[in-house]
mmCIF file of C-alpha atoms in Angstrom:
data_model
loop_
_atom_site.group_PDB
_atom_site.id
_atom_site.type_symbol
_atom_site.label_atom_id
_atom_site.label_comp_id
_atom_site.label_asym_id
_atom_site.label_seq_id
_atom_site.Cartn_x
_atom_site.Cartn_y
_atom_site.Cartn_z
ATOM 1 C CA MET A 1 92.351 82.740 74.598
ATOM 2 C CA ASN A 2 88.553 82.364 76.166
ATOM 3 C CA LEU A 3 86.162 85.082 76.858
ATOM 4 C CA LEU A 4 87.056 85.349 80.538
ATOM 5 C CA ASP A 5 90.436 85.810 79.795
ATOM 6 C CA THR A 6 89.908 88.535 77.296
ATOM 7 C CA ILE A 7 87.362 90.352 79.897
ATOM 8 C CA LYS A 8 90.201 89.951 82.633
ATOM 9 C CA SER A 9 92.878 91.498 80.467
ATOM 10 C CA LEU A 10 90.636 94.835 79.914
ATOM 11 C CA PHE A 11 90.837 95.592 83.176
ATOM 12 C CA GLN A 12 94.671 94.839 84.294
ATOM 13 C CA PRO A 13 97.087 97.357 84.200
ATOM 14 C CA ARG A 14 99.311 97.750 81.034
ATOM 15 C CA ALA A 15 103.299 97.781 81.314
ATOM 16 C CA ARG A 16 103.309 101.554 80.209
ATOM 17 C CA ALA A 17 101.313 102.682 83.401
ATOM 18 C CA ASP A 18 104.653 101.960 85.526
ATOM 19 C CA ARG A 19 106.251 104.905 83.296
ATOM 20 C CA ARG A 20 103.546 107.221 83.603
ATOM 21 C CA TYR A 21 104.623 108.690 86.927
ATOM 22 C CA LEU A 22 107.997 109.900 88.166
ATOM 23 C CA THR A 23 108.620 109.466 91.870
ATOM 24 C CA VAL A 24 110.935 112.402 93.477
ATOM 25 C CA TYR A 25 112.622 112.145 96.813
ATOM 26 C CA LEU A 26 113.932 115.090 98.599
ATOM 27 C CA LEU A 27 115.602 115.583 102.177
ATOM 28 C CA ASN A 28 114.358 118.795 103.693
ATOM 29 C CA PHE A 29 117.214 120.483 105.521
ATOM 30 C CA ARG A 30 115.295 122.656 108.181
ATOM 31 C CA CYS A 31 113.411 119.572 109.210
ATOM 32 C CA THR A 32 115.620 116.996 108.193
ATOM 33 C CA GLU A 33 112.856 114.932 106.892
ATOM 34 C CA PRO A 34 112.377 112.730 103.584
ATOM 35 C CA ILE A 35 109.606 113.945 101.226
ATOM 36 C CA SER A 36 108.558 112.173 98.362
ATOM 37 C CA ALA A 37 106.092 112.983 95.333
ATOM 38 C CA GLN A 38 104.849 111.795 92.270
ATOM 39 C CA ILE A 39 104.809 113.808 89.135
ATOM 40 C CA ASP A 40 102.564 112.670 86.310
ATOM 41 C CA LEU A 41 104.623 112.416 83.081
ATOM 42 C CA TYR A 42 101.601 113.415 80.932
ATOM 43 C CA ASN A 43 99.725 115.983 82.589
ATOM 44 C CA ASP A 44 102.083 117.973 84.985
ATOM 45 C CA LEU A 45 104.585 118.747 82.320
ATOM 46 C CA SER A 46 105.324 122.029 80.317
ATOM 47 C CA PRO A 47 107.256 122.454 77.423
ATOM 48 C CA ASP A 48 110.511 123.573 78.256
ATOM 49 C CA GLU A 49 111.407 127.279 77.096
ATOM 50 C CA THR A 50 114.360 128.273 79.079
ATOM 51 C CA GLY A 51 116.645 126.941 76.573
ATOM 52 C CA ARG A 52 118.560 124.342 78.979
ATOM 53 C CA LYS A 53 120.688 121.711 76.905
ATOM 54 C CA GLY A 54 118.601 118.443 76.025
ATOM 55 C CA ALA A 55 115.507 119.748 77.925
ATOM 56 C CA SER A 56 112.309 119.364 76.148
ATOM 57 C CA PHE A 57 109.871 119.664 79.169
ATOM 58 C CA TYR A 58 109.814 121.267 82.763
ATOM 59 C CA VAL A 59 108.112 120.713 85.667
ATOM 60 C CA ARG A 60 107.951 122.759 88.784
ATOM 61 C CA LYS A 61 106.592 121.323 92.355
ATOM 62 C CA ILE A 62 106.594 122.652 95.699
ATOM 63 C CA LEU A 63 106.486 119.942 98.766
ATOM 64 C CA SER A 64 105.727 120.190 102.199
ATOM 65 C CA THR A 65 106.706 118.477 105.264
ATOM 66 C CA SER A 66 104.645 116.422 107.429
ATOM 67 C CA GLY A 67 104.501 118.597 110.344
ATOM 68 C CA VAL A 68 105.214 115.478 112.207
ATOM 69 C CA GLN A 69 107.995 116.634 114.629
ATOM 70 C CA ARG A 70 106.098 120.369 114.702
ATOM 71 C CA CYS A 71 108.558 121.456 111.887
ATOM 72 C CA TYR A 72 106.629 122.720 108.980
ATOM 73 C CA ASP A 73 108.737 123.548 105.643
ATOM 74 C CA THR A 74 108.514 123.487 102.025
ATOM 75 C CA ASN A 75 111.003 122.536 99.183
ATOM 76 C CA GLU A 76 110.568 123.887 95.803
ATOM 77 C CA VAL A 77 111.723 121.297 93.097
ATOM 78 C CA GLN A 78 112.635 122.008 89.570
ATOM 79 C CA ILE A 79 113.056 119.107 86.898
ATOM 80 C CA TRP A 80 113.956 119.313 83.443
ATOM 81 C CA LEU A 81 113.229 116.581 81.161
ATOM 82 C CA ASP A 82 114.292 115.208 77.741
ATOM 83 C CA SER A 83 111.723 114.044 74.855
ATOM 84 C CA ARG A 84 111.406 110.669 76.343
ATOM 85 C CA ARG A 85 110.493 112.068 79.671
ATOM 86 C CA ARG A 86 113.877 111.083 81.289
ATOM 87 C CA VAL A 87 115.349 113.583 84.057
ATOM 88 C CA VAL A 88 118.046 116.004 82.323
ATOM 89 C CA GLU A 89 118.629 118.481 85.142
ATOM 90 C CA HIS A 90 116.871 119.215 88.568
ATOM 91 C CA GLU A 91 117.192 121.781 91.284
ATOM 92 C CA VAL A 92 116.383 121.711 94.723
ATOM 93 C CA THR A 93 115.757 124.566 97.048
ATOM 94 C CA GLY A 94 115.978 124.050 100.755
ATOM 95 C CA GLY A 95 116.912 120.525 100.669
ATOM 96 C CA LYS A 96 118.738 117.918 98.153
ATOM 97 C CA TRP A 97 117.808 115.426 95.865
ATOM 98 C CA LEU A 98 117.788 111.507 97.024
ATOM 99 C CA ASP A 99 117.668 108.424 94.912
ATOM 100 C CA ALA A 100 115.361 105.519 96.266
ATOM 101 C CA ALA A 101 117.706 103.904 98.201
ATOM 102 C CA ALA A 102 119.166 107.129 100.263
ATOM 103 C CA PHE A 103 115.346 108.140 100.823
ATOM 104 C CA GLU A 104 114.744 104.686 102.496
ATOM 105 C CA GLU A 105 117.601 105.270 104.826
ATOM 106 C CA GLU A 106 116.650 108.691 105.594
ATOM 107 C CA MET A 107 113.261 107.576 106.438
ATOM 108 C CA VAL A 108 114.317 104.965 108.880
ATOM 109 C CA ARG A 109 116.376 107.751 110.741
ATOM 110 C CA PHE A 110 113.120 110.045 110.602
ATOM 111 C CA GLN A 111 110.839 107.274 111.910
ATOM 112 C CA LYS A 112 113.510 106.363 114.783
ATOM 113 C CA ARG A 113 113.816 110.123 115.760
ATOM 114 C CA VAL A 114 110.029 110.606 115.701
ATOM 115 C CA ALA A 115 109.678 107.279 117.860
ATOM 116 C CA ASP A 116 112.427 108.530 120.277
ATOM 117 C CA SER A 117 111.047 112.030 120.876
ATOM 118 C CA THR A 118 107.400 110.710 121.461
ATOM 119 C CA GLY A 119 108.540 108.056 123.885
ATOM 120 C CA GLY A 120 108.296 105.020 121.775
ATOM 121 C CA ASP A 121 104.752 104.874 121.196
#
């Protein structure tokens, strides 16, 4: 490896950086709007003190809708994670938990609904 390759490797992201964030996908019931957020698995987590089975960490987030359709609402998501920072359990208030594929489907529906309501701009 020459000097230039060594310098470039210092500035390239490491493979572990992908596992630093947990992306959360929700569907807000009131506005029927999909919402996503990222949780930093090294800075946002707290030790779990609830005694949930298999949980070592806990995080609570409040997510807001965009207001694109003049509908404003929030969702609370609580997530319990194990010692390897994998989701053990989750609870969503005012919406439902989605996986990445379901989120993409809901986003397509939402964007179509917004385009239809604005006259297709």
